[in-house]
mmCIF file of N, CA and C in Angstrom:
data_model
loop_
_atom_site.group_PDB
_atom_site.id
_atom_site.type_symbol
_atom_site.label_atom_id
_atom_site.label_comp_id
_atom_site.label_asym_id
_atom_site.label_seq_id
_atom_site.Cartn_x
_atom_site.Cartn_y
_atom_site.Cartn_z
ATOM 1 N N UNK A 1 -95.727 -60.329 -70.253
ATOM 2 C CA UNK A 1 -96.407 -61.183 -71.202
ATOM 3 C C UNK A 1 -95.887 -60.873 -72.610
ATOM 4 N N UNK A 2 -95.378 -61.880 -73.343
ATOM 5 C CA UNK A 2 -94.827 -61.621 -74.671
ATOM 6 C C UNK A 2 -95.925 -61.278 -75.677
ATOM 7 N N UNK A 3 -95.578 -60.408 -76.587
ATOM 8 C CA UNK A 3 -96.498 -59.992 -77.629
ATOM 9 C C UNK A 3 -96.580 -61.078 -78.689
ATOM 10 N N UNK A 4 -97.785 -61.335 -79.195
ATOM 11 C CA UNK A 4 -97.936 -62.337 -80.253
ATOM 12 C C UNK A 4 -97.891 -61.645 -81.606
ATOM 13 N N UNK A 5 -97.323 -62.327 -82.572
ATOM 14 C CA UNK A 5 -97.222 -61.777 -83.919
ATOM 15 C C UNK A 5 -98.585 -61.797 -84.599
ATOM 16 N N UNK A 6 -98.856 -60.747 -85.345
ATOM 17 C CA UNK A 6 -100.102 -60.631 -86.094
ATOM 18 C C UNK A 6 -99.925 -61.346 -87.425
ATOM 19 N N UNK A 7 -100.954 -62.120 -87.806
ATOM 20 C CA UNK A 7 -100.879 -62.892 -89.046
ATOM 21 C C UNK A 7 -102.121 -62.673 -89.903
ATOM 22 N N UNK A 8 -101.915 -62.815 -91.205
ATOM 23 C CA UNK A 8 -102.992 -62.846 -92.192
ATOM 24 C C UNK A 8 -102.894 -64.217 -92.848
ATOM 25 N N UNK A 9 -104.033 -64.840 -93.061
ATOM 26 C CA UNK A 9 -104.046 -66.138 -93.709
ATOM 27 C C UNK A 9 -104.614 -66.060 -95.108
ATOM 28 N N UNK A 10 -104.457 -67.140 -95.831
ATOM 29 C CA UNK A 10 -104.985 -67.253 -97.193
ATOM 30 C C UNK A 10 -105.620 -68.630 -97.311
ATOM 31 N N UNK A 11 -106.841 -68.692 -97.860
ATOM 32 C CA UNK A 11 -107.514 -69.986 -97.996
ATOM 33 C C UNK A 11 -108.432 -69.993 -99.209
ATOM 34 N N UNK A 12 -108.421 -71.124 -99.896
ATOM 35 C CA UNK A 12 -109.304 -71.319 -101.043
ATOM 36 C C UNK A 12 -110.642 -71.904 -100.593
ATOM 37 N N UNK A 13 -110.611 -72.709 -99.536
ATOM 38 C CA UNK A 13 -111.828 -73.393 -99.103
ATOM 39 C C UNK A 13 -111.790 -73.583 -97.582
ATOM 40 N N UNK A 14 -112.842 -74.210 -97.069
ATOM 41 C CA UNK A 14 -112.970 -74.393 -95.618
ATOM 42 C C UNK A 14 -111.848 -75.255 -95.039
ATOM 43 N N UNK A 15 -111.404 -76.246 -95.793
ATOM 44 C CA UNK A 15 -110.320 -77.111 -95.314
ATOM 45 C C UNK A 15 -109.034 -76.309 -95.143
ATOM 46 N N UNK A 16 -108.686 -75.518 -96.150
ATOM 47 C CA UNK A 16 -107.488 -74.685 -96.029
ATOM 48 C C UNK A 16 -107.638 -73.691 -94.889
ATOM 49 N N UNK A 17 -108.828 -73.132 -94.736
ATOM 50 C CA UNK A 17 -109.063 -72.177 -93.653
ATOM 51 C C UNK A 17 -108.790 -72.832 -92.299
ATOM 52 N N UNK A 18 -109.280 -74.056 -92.114
ATOM 53 C CA UNK A 18 -109.035 -74.765 -90.855
ATOM 54 C C UNK A 18 -107.543 -75.010 -90.629
ATOM 55 N N UNK A 19 -106.824 -75.365 -91.690
ATOM 56 C CA UNK A 19 -105.374 -75.600 -91.553
ATOM 57 C C UNK A 19 -104.647 -74.316 -91.176
ATOM 58 N N UNK A 20 -104.991 -73.234 -91.840
ATOM 59 C CA UNK A 20 -104.348 -71.940 -91.543
ATOM 60 C C UNK A 20 -104.674 -71.507 -90.120
ATOM 61 N N UNK A 21 -105.949 -71.608 -89.758
ATOM 62 C CA UNK A 21 -106.366 -71.211 -88.417
ATOM 63 C C UNK A 21 -105.714 -72.096 -87.347
ATOM 64 N N UNK A 22 -105.669 -73.391 -87.596
ATOM 65 C CA UNK A 22 -105.040 -74.310 -86.655
ATOM 66 C C UNK A 22 -103.562 -74.025 -86.470
ATOM 67 N N UNK A 23 -102.881 -73.737 -87.580
ATOM 68 C CA UNK A 23 -101.455 -73.417 -87.503
ATOM 69 C C UNK A 23 -101.244 -72.141 -86.683
ATOM 70 N N UNK A 24 -102.054 -71.130 -86.968
ATOM 71 C CA UNK A 24 -101.918 -69.865 -86.238
ATOM 72 C C UNK A 24 -102.121 -70.079 -84.743
ATOM 73 N N UNK A 25 -103.152 -70.818 -84.379
ATOM 74 C CA UNK A 25 -103.426 -71.079 -82.962
ATOM 75 C C UNK A 25 -102.300 -71.878 -82.308
ATOM 76 N N UNK A 26 -101.834 -72.914 -82.998
ATOM 77 C CA UNK A 26 -100.787 -73.778 -82.446
ATOM 78 C C UNK A 26 -99.462 -73.047 -82.245
ATOM 79 N N UNK A 27 -99.215 -72.021 -83.068
ATOM 80 C CA UNK A 27 -97.939 -71.309 -82.991
ATOM 81 C C UNK A 27 -98.051 -69.926 -82.364
ATOM 82 N N UNK A 28 -99.214 -69.620 -81.801
ATOM 83 C CA UNK A 28 -99.374 -68.382 -81.045
ATOM 84 C C UNK A 28 -99.513 -67.123 -81.877
ATOM 85 N N UNK A 29 -99.909 -67.236 -83.134
ATOM 86 C CA UNK A 29 -100.131 -66.047 -83.964
ATOM 87 C C UNK A 29 -101.542 -65.522 -83.749
ATOM 88 N N UNK A 30 -101.702 -64.216 -83.807
ATOM 89 C CA UNK A 30 -103.020 -63.601 -83.783
ATOM 90 C C UNK A 30 -103.471 -63.464 -85.230
ATOM 91 N N UNK A 31 -104.384 -64.323 -85.648
ATOM 92 C CA UNK A 31 -104.871 -64.335 -87.021
ATOM 93 C C UNK A 31 -105.966 -63.281 -87.154
ATOM 94 N N UNK A 32 -105.632 -62.157 -87.767
ATOM 95 C CA UNK A 32 -106.577 -61.042 -87.842
ATOM 96 C C UNK A 32 -107.489 -61.108 -89.057
ATOM 97 N N UNK A 33 -107.058 -61.801 -90.084
ATOM 98 C CA UNK A 33 -107.835 -61.822 -91.325
ATOM 99 C C UNK A 33 -107.420 -63.043 -92.146
ATOM 100 N N UNK A 34 -108.398 -63.648 -92.813
ATOM 101 C CA UNK A 34 -108.105 -64.713 -93.769
ATOM 102 C C UNK A 34 -108.671 -64.281 -95.110
ATOM 103 N N UNK A 35 -107.818 -64.237 -96.111
ATOM 104 C CA UNK A 35 -108.242 -63.905 -97.468
ATOM 105 C C UNK A 35 -108.883 -65.164 -98.041
ATOM 106 N N UNK A 36 -110.169 -65.093 -98.338
ATOM 107 C CA UNK A 36 -110.886 -66.226 -98.933
ATOM 108 C C UNK A 36 -110.892 -66.027 -100.447
ATOM 109 N N UNK A 37 -110.268 -66.943 -101.143
ATOM 110 C CA UNK A 37 -110.123 -66.841 -102.593
ATOM 111 C C UNK A 37 -110.528 -68.176 -103.216
ATOM 112 N N UNK A 38 -111.811 -68.352 -103.446
ATOM 113 C CA UNK A 38 -112.340 -69.628 -103.936
ATOM 114 C C UNK A 38 -111.776 -70.024 -105.298
ATOM 115 N N UNK A 39 -111.347 -69.059 -106.092
ATOM 116 C CA UNK A 39 -110.780 -69.364 -107.412
ATOM 117 C C UNK A 39 -109.266 -69.555 -107.349
ATOM 118 N N UNK A 40 -108.645 -69.238 -106.197
ATOM 119 C CA UNK A 40 -107.199 -69.378 -106.024
ATOM 120 C C UNK A 40 -106.444 -68.552 -107.056
ATOM 121 N N UNK A 41 -106.865 -67.291 -107.207
ATOM 122 C CA UNK A 41 -106.261 -66.424 -108.220
ATOM 123 C C UNK A 41 -105.736 -65.109 -107.651
ATOM 124 N N UNK A 42 -105.630 -64.995 -106.344
ATOM 125 C CA UNK A 42 -105.112 -63.763 -105.756
ATOM 126 C C UNK A 42 -103.690 -63.516 -106.231
ATOM 127 N N UNK A 43 -103.341 -62.256 -106.333
ATOM 128 C CA UNK A 43 -102.002 -61.896 -106.783
ATOM 129 C C UNK A 43 -101.091 -61.639 -105.579
ATOM 130 N N UNK A 44 -99.815 -61.639 -105.857
ATOM 131 C CA UNK A 44 -98.826 -61.346 -104.824
ATOM 132 C C UNK A 44 -99.078 -59.965 -104.241
ATOM 133 N N UNK A 45 -99.352 -58.989 -105.093
ATOM 134 C CA UNK A 45 -99.605 -57.625 -104.629
ATOM 135 C C UNK A 45 -100.834 -57.548 -103.734
ATOM 136 N N UNK A 46 -101.881 -58.305 -104.072
ATOM 137 C CA UNK A 46 -103.081 -58.299 -103.242
ATOM 138 C C UNK A 46 -102.795 -58.860 -101.852
ATOM 139 N N UNK A 47 -102.034 -59.930 -101.790
ATOM 140 C CA UNK A 47 -101.705 -60.526 -100.491
ATOM 141 C C UNK A 47 -100.833 -59.566 -99.686
ATOM 142 N N UNK A 48 -99.877 -58.936 -100.336
ATOM 143 C CA UNK A 48 -99.027 -57.962 -99.642
ATOM 144 C C UNK A 48 -99.856 -56.784 -99.140
ATOM 145 N N UNK A 49 -100.840 -56.369 -99.915
ATOM 146 C CA UNK A 49 -101.710 -55.271 -99.494
ATOM 147 C C UNK A 49 -102.521 -55.668 -98.260
ATOM 148 N N UNK A 50 -103.059 -56.879 -98.245
ATOM 149 C CA UNK A 50 -103.790 -57.357 -97.065
ATOM 150 C C UNK A 50 -102.876 -57.377 -95.844
ATOM 151 N N UNK A 51 -101.653 -57.838 -96.035
ATOM 152 C CA UNK A 51 -100.702 -57.884 -94.921
ATOM 153 C C UNK A 51 -100.397 -56.478 -94.415
ATOM 154 N N UNK A 52 -100.190 -55.543 -95.339
ATOM 155 C CA UNK A 52 -99.887 -54.168 -94.950
ATOM 156 C C UNK A 52 -101.060 -53.530 -94.202
ATOM 157 N N UNK A 53 -102.273 -53.724 -94.727
ATOM 158 C CA UNK A 53 -103.449 -53.135 -94.094
ATOM 159 C C UNK A 53 -103.689 -53.694 -92.694
ATOM 160 N N UNK A 54 -103.393 -54.968 -92.496
ATOM 161 C CA UNK A 54 -103.572 -55.595 -91.183
ATOM 162 C C UNK A 54 -102.355 -55.393 -90.283
ATOM 163 N N UNK A 55 -101.305 -54.790 -90.834
ATOM 164 C CA UNK A 55 -100.032 -54.637 -90.118
ATOM 165 C C UNK A 55 -99.531 -55.987 -89.630
ATOM 166 N N UNK A 56 -99.707 -56.963 -90.511
ATOM 167 C CA UNK A 56 -99.316 -58.337 -90.187
ATOM 168 C C UNK A 56 -97.813 -58.519 -90.331
ATOM 169 N N UNK A 57 -97.295 -59.358 -89.485
ATOM 170 C CA UNK A 57 -95.881 -59.706 -89.554
ATOM 171 C C UNK A 57 -95.681 -61.009 -90.316
ATOM 172 N N UNK A 58 -96.777 -61.761 -90.475
ATOM 173 C CA UNK A 58 -96.706 -63.076 -91.094
ATOM 174 C C UNK A 58 -97.922 -63.290 -91.989
ATOM 175 N N UNK A 59 -97.693 -63.935 -93.128
ATOM 176 C CA UNK A 59 -98.771 -64.423 -93.978
ATOM 177 C C UNK A 59 -98.677 -65.944 -93.969
ATOM 178 N N UNK A 60 -99.791 -66.603 -93.656
ATOM 179 C CA UNK A 60 -99.825 -68.068 -93.609
ATOM 180 C C UNK A 60 -100.540 -68.555 -94.857
ATOM 181 N N UNK A 61 -99.830 -69.346 -95.644
ATOM 182 C CA UNK A 61 -100.296 -69.772 -96.957
ATOM 183 C C UNK A 61 -100.263 -71.290 -97.065
ATOM 184 N N UNK A 62 -101.354 -71.934 -97.488
ATOM 185 C CA UNK A 62 -101.328 -73.389 -97.679
ATOM 186 C C UNK A 62 -100.357 -73.775 -98.793
ATOM 187 N N UNK A 63 -99.686 -74.894 -98.631
ATOM 188 C CA UNK A 63 -98.711 -75.344 -99.624
ATOM 189 C C UNK A 63 -99.321 -75.709 -100.958
ATOM 190 N N UNK A 64 -100.632 -76.006 -100.972
ATOM 191 C CA UNK A 64 -101.241 -76.349 -102.255
ATOM 192 C C UNK A 64 -101.951 -75.162 -102.903
ATOM 193 N N UNK A 65 -101.758 -73.975 -102.364
ATOM 194 C CA UNK A 65 -102.279 -72.763 -102.997
ATOM 195 C C UNK A 65 -101.380 -72.400 -104.172
ATOM 196 N N UNK A 66 -101.977 -71.847 -105.192
ATOM 197 C CA UNK A 66 -101.217 -71.471 -106.379
ATOM 198 C C UNK A 66 -100.076 -70.512 -106.050
ATOM 199 N N UNK A 67 -100.305 -69.595 -105.128
ATOM 200 C CA UNK A 67 -99.263 -68.624 -104.764
ATOM 201 C C UNK A 67 -98.014 -69.271 -104.175
ATOM 202 N N UNK A 68 -98.127 -70.496 -103.666
ATOM 203 C CA UNK A 68 -96.945 -71.137 -103.095
ATOM 204 C C UNK A 68 -95.880 -71.393 -104.162
ATOM 205 N N UNK A 69 -96.292 -71.467 -105.424
ATOM 206 C CA UNK A 69 -95.326 -71.654 -106.510
ATOM 207 C C UNK A 69 -94.494 -70.397 -106.734
ATOM 208 N N UNK A 70 -94.982 -69.273 -106.242
ATOM 209 C CA UNK A 70 -94.268 -68.001 -106.392
ATOM 210 C C UNK A 70 -93.765 -67.515 -105.037
ATOM 211 N N UNK A 71 -93.395 -68.447 -104.206
ATOM 212 C CA UNK A 71 -93.014 -68.107 -102.834
ATOM 213 C C UNK A 71 -91.891 -67.073 -102.762
ATOM 214 N N UNK A 72 -90.856 -67.227 -103.548
ATOM 215 C CA UNK A 72 -89.729 -66.284 -103.433
ATOM 216 C C UNK A 72 -90.158 -64.869 -103.813
ATOM 217 N N UNK A 73 -90.975 -64.733 -104.840
ATOM 218 C CA UNK A 73 -91.477 -63.396 -105.221
ATOM 219 C C UNK A 73 -92.404 -62.845 -104.148
ATOM 220 N N UNK A 74 -93.245 -63.716 -103.583
ATOM 221 C CA UNK A 74 -94.139 -63.293 -102.516
ATOM 222 C C UNK A 74 -93.340 -62.818 -101.310
ATOM 223 N N UNK A 75 -92.306 -63.559 -100.948
ATOM 224 C CA UNK A 75 -91.477 -63.169 -99.809
ATOM 225 C C UNK A 75 -90.814 -61.814 -100.028
ATOM 226 N N UNK A 76 -90.353 -61.549 -101.252
ATOM 227 C CA UNK A 76 -89.735 -60.244 -101.554
ATOM 228 C C UNK A 76 -90.729 -59.110 -101.393
ATOM 229 N N UNK A 77 -91.945 -59.312 -101.891
ATOM 230 C CA UNK A 77 -92.977 -58.270 -101.785
ATOM 231 C C UNK A 77 -93.406 -58.075 -100.332
ATOM 232 N N UNK A 78 -93.529 -59.171 -99.594
ATOM 233 C CA UNK A 78 -93.908 -59.065 -98.191
ATOM 234 C C UNK A 78 -92.825 -58.378 -97.361
ATOM 235 N N UNK A 79 -91.569 -58.581 -97.720
ATOM 236 C CA UNK A 79 -90.476 -57.941 -96.991
ATOM 237 C C UNK A 79 -90.602 -56.414 -97.063
ATOM 238 N N UNK A 80 -91.158 -55.918 -98.153
ATOM 239 C CA UNK A 80 -91.339 -54.467 -98.301
ATOM 240 C C UNK A 80 -92.365 -53.905 -97.326
ATOM 241 N N UNK A 81 -93.249 -54.772 -96.803
ATOM 242 C CA UNK A 81 -94.228 -54.339 -95.806
ATOM 243 C C UNK A 81 -93.914 -54.957 -94.439
ATOM 244 N N UNK A 82 -92.660 -55.373 -94.271
ATOM 245 C CA UNK A 82 -92.152 -55.935 -93.017
ATOM 246 C C UNK A 82 -92.899 -57.188 -92.565
ATOM 247 N N UNK A 83 -93.224 -58.041 -93.530
ATOM 248 C CA UNK A 83 -93.896 -59.306 -93.213
ATOM 249 C C UNK A 83 -93.106 -60.457 -93.815
ATOM 250 N N UNK A 84 -93.362 -61.641 -93.310
ATOM 251 C CA UNK A 84 -92.742 -62.835 -93.864
ATOM 252 C C UNK A 84 -93.846 -63.822 -94.235
ATOM 253 N N UNK A 85 -93.452 -64.925 -94.852
ATOM 254 C CA UNK A 85 -94.412 -65.892 -95.360
ATOM 255 C C UNK A 85 -94.123 -67.267 -94.765
ATOM 256 N N UNK A 86 -95.183 -67.926 -94.340
ATOM 257 C CA UNK A 86 -95.092 -69.305 -93.886
ATOM 258 C C UNK A 86 -95.951 -70.121 -94.836
ATOM 259 N N UNK A 87 -95.324 -71.105 -95.493
ATOM 260 C CA UNK A 87 -96.056 -71.977 -96.409
ATOM 261 C C UNK A 87 -96.245 -73.319 -95.710
ATOM 262 N N UNK A 88 -97.500 -73.704 -95.539
ATOM 263 C CA UNK A 88 -97.823 -74.967 -94.873
ATOM 264 C C UNK A 88 -97.721 -76.119 -95.859
ATOM 265 N N UNK A 89 -97.291 -77.254 -95.398
ATOM 266 C CA UNK A 89 -97.191 -78.406 -96.285
ATOM 267 C C UNK A 89 -95.928 -78.349 -97.106
ATOM 268 N N UNK A 90 -96.060 -78.657 -98.379
ATOM 269 C CA UNK A 90 -94.903 -78.698 -99.276
ATOM 270 C C UNK A 90 -94.692 -77.328 -99.910
ATOM 271 N N UNK A 91 -93.762 -76.541 -99.387
ATOM 272 C CA UNK A 91 -93.528 -75.205 -99.925
ATOM 273 C C UNK A 91 -93.156 -75.234 -101.404
ATOM 274 N N UNK A 92 -93.653 -74.281 -102.102
ATOM 275 C CA UNK A 92 -93.321 -74.050 -103.503
ATOM 276 C C UNK A 92 -93.638 -75.232 -104.419
ATOM 277 N N UNK A 93 -94.583 -76.060 -104.034
ATOM 278 C CA UNK A 93 -94.968 -77.161 -104.916
ATOM 279 C C UNK A 93 -96.469 -77.407 -104.792
ATOM 280 N N UNK A 94 -97.258 -76.612 -105.483
ATOM 281 C CA UNK A 94 -98.710 -76.787 -105.395
ATOM 282 C C UNK A 94 -99.131 -78.200 -105.790
ATOM 283 N N UNK A 95 -100.218 -78.651 -105.217
ATOM 284 C CA UNK A 95 -100.732 -79.992 -105.505
ATOM 285 C C UNK A 95 -101.062 -80.136 -106.985
ATOM 286 N N UNK A 96 -101.034 -81.382 -107.467
ATOM 287 C CA UNK A 96 -101.408 -81.639 -108.859
ATOM 288 C C UNK A 96 -102.782 -81.079 -109.132
ATOM 289 N N UNK A 97 -102.958 -80.533 -110.289
ATOM 290 C CA UNK A 97 -104.251 -80.007 -110.673
ATOM 291 C C UNK A 97 -104.457 -78.553 -110.325
ATOM 292 N N UNK A 98 -103.561 -77.967 -109.509
ATOM 293 C CA UNK A 98 -103.728 -76.569 -109.134
ATOM 294 C C UNK A 98 -103.728 -75.696 -110.386
ATOM 295 N N UNK A 99 -102.771 -75.915 -111.266
ATOM 296 C CA UNK A 99 -102.661 -75.071 -112.449
ATOM 297 C C UNK A 99 -103.812 -75.313 -113.420
ATOM 298 N N UNK A 100 -104.413 -76.497 -113.374
ATOM 299 C CA UNK A 100 -105.538 -76.794 -114.253
ATOM 300 C C UNK A 100 -106.790 -76.029 -113.834
ATOM 301 N N UNK A 101 -106.863 -75.598 -112.568
ATOM 302 C CA UNK A 101 -108.010 -74.830 -112.088
ATOM 303 C C UNK A 101 -107.959 -73.395 -112.577
ATOM 304 N N UNK A 102 -106.799 -72.951 -112.962
ATOM 305 C CA UNK A 102 -106.610 -71.554 -113.329
ATOM 306 C C UNK A 102 -106.957 -71.358 -114.798
ATOM 307 N N UNK A 103 -107.708 -70.334 -115.060
ATOM 308 C CA UNK A 103 -108.092 -70.018 -116.430
ATOM 309 C C UNK A 103 -106.846 -69.631 -117.227
ATOM 310 N N UNK A 104 -106.793 -70.044 -118.472
ATOM 311 C CA UNK A 104 -105.622 -69.719 -119.285
ATOM 312 C C UNK A 104 -105.587 -68.223 -119.574
ATOM 313 N N UNK A 105 -104.415 -67.710 -119.829
ATOM 314 C CA UNK A 105 -104.255 -66.279 -120.102
ATOM 315 C C UNK A 105 -105.072 -65.867 -121.328
ATOM 316 N N UNK A 106 -105.095 -66.699 -122.344
ATOM 317 C CA UNK A 106 -105.857 -66.400 -123.555
ATOM 318 C C UNK A 106 -107.349 -66.278 -123.235
ATOM 319 N N UNK A 107 -107.877 -67.218 -122.426
ATOM 320 C CA UNK A 107 -109.284 -67.164 -122.042
ATOM 321 C C UNK A 107 -109.566 -65.943 -121.177
ATOM 322 N N UNK A 108 -108.636 -65.606 -120.283
ATOM 323 C CA UNK A 108 -108.801 -64.444 -119.423
ATOM 324 C C UNK A 108 -108.830 -63.171 -120.252
ATOM 325 N N UNK A 109 -107.907 -63.054 -121.198
ATOM 326 C CA UNK A 109 -107.878 -61.870 -122.063
ATOM 327 C C UNK A 109 -109.167 -61.734 -122.860
ATOM 328 N N UNK A 110 -109.663 -62.846 -123.388
ATOM 329 C CA UNK A 110 -110.903 -62.824 -124.169
ATOM 330 C C UNK A 110 -112.080 -62.405 -123.299
ATOM 331 N N UNK A 111 -112.145 -62.928 -122.079
ATOM 332 C CA UNK A 111 -113.234 -62.581 -121.166
ATOM 333 C C UNK A 111 -113.162 -61.116 -120.774
ATOM 334 N N UNK A 112 -111.959 -60.613 -120.568
ATOM 335 C CA UNK A 112 -111.775 -59.220 -120.192
ATOM 336 C C UNK A 112 -112.214 -58.294 -121.315
ATOM 337 N N UNK A 113 -111.823 -58.634 -122.539
ATOM 338 C CA UNK A 113 -112.206 -57.797 -123.679
ATOM 339 C C UNK A 113 -113.715 -57.745 -123.856
ATOM 340 N N UNK A 114 -114.388 -58.854 -123.646
ATOM 341 C CA UNK A 114 -115.836 -58.890 -123.854
ATOM 342 C C UNK A 114 -116.591 -58.142 -122.755
ATOM 343 N N UNK A 115 -115.955 -57.930 -121.600
ATOM 344 C CA UNK A 115 -116.622 -57.247 -120.493
ATOM 345 C C UNK A 115 -116.234 -55.777 -120.385
ATOM 346 N N UNK A 116 -115.394 -55.294 -121.276
ATOM 347 C CA UNK A 116 -114.993 -53.899 -121.225
ATOM 348 C C UNK A 116 -116.208 -53.001 -121.483
ATOM 349 N N UNK A 117 -116.209 -51.882 -120.823
ATOM 350 C CA UNK A 117 -117.301 -50.938 -120.959
ATOM 351 C C UNK A 117 -117.232 -50.336 -122.362
ATOM 352 N N UNK A 118 -118.358 -50.362 -123.044
ATOM 353 C CA UNK A 118 -118.432 -49.799 -124.379
ATOM 354 C C UNK A 118 -118.842 -48.329 -124.290
ATOM 355 N N UNK A 119 -118.208 -47.451 -125.067
ATOM 356 C CA UNK A 119 -118.567 -46.024 -125.024
ATOM 357 C C UNK A 119 -119.957 -45.820 -125.619
ATOM 358 N N UNK A 120 -120.612 -44.733 -125.165
ATOM 359 C CA UNK A 120 -121.911 -44.398 -125.723
ATOM 360 C C UNK A 120 -121.730 -43.908 -127.152
ATOM 361 N N UNK A 121 -122.677 -44.263 -128.047
ATOM 362 C CA UNK A 121 -122.555 -43.811 -129.449
ATOM 363 C C UNK A 121 -122.780 -42.328 -129.586
#
């Protein structure tokens, strides 16, 4: 009996989760974990860490996820943990509006500064 490849998925919502799960089932992957990221802001390092922890050989990523725009960088990082990347749909071309969902760097920096722990007087 041939061994099935272990996979980790990535999904922003229930629809993406169904697509990732369906792809894994249709292609014989054992989907051990799906990273649920409702804000679609996971980093390449975080995805690689999930893959490493699951000892996954494959990461399944929806084509309209923000990370699909950084596919080549993601593939390089995944190669370091002996995994590869499958982008569903249109690889490396997130759907319109994906970037508009992401908070701007200036807003992120401002939010981070305001939430920093203040030292005791």
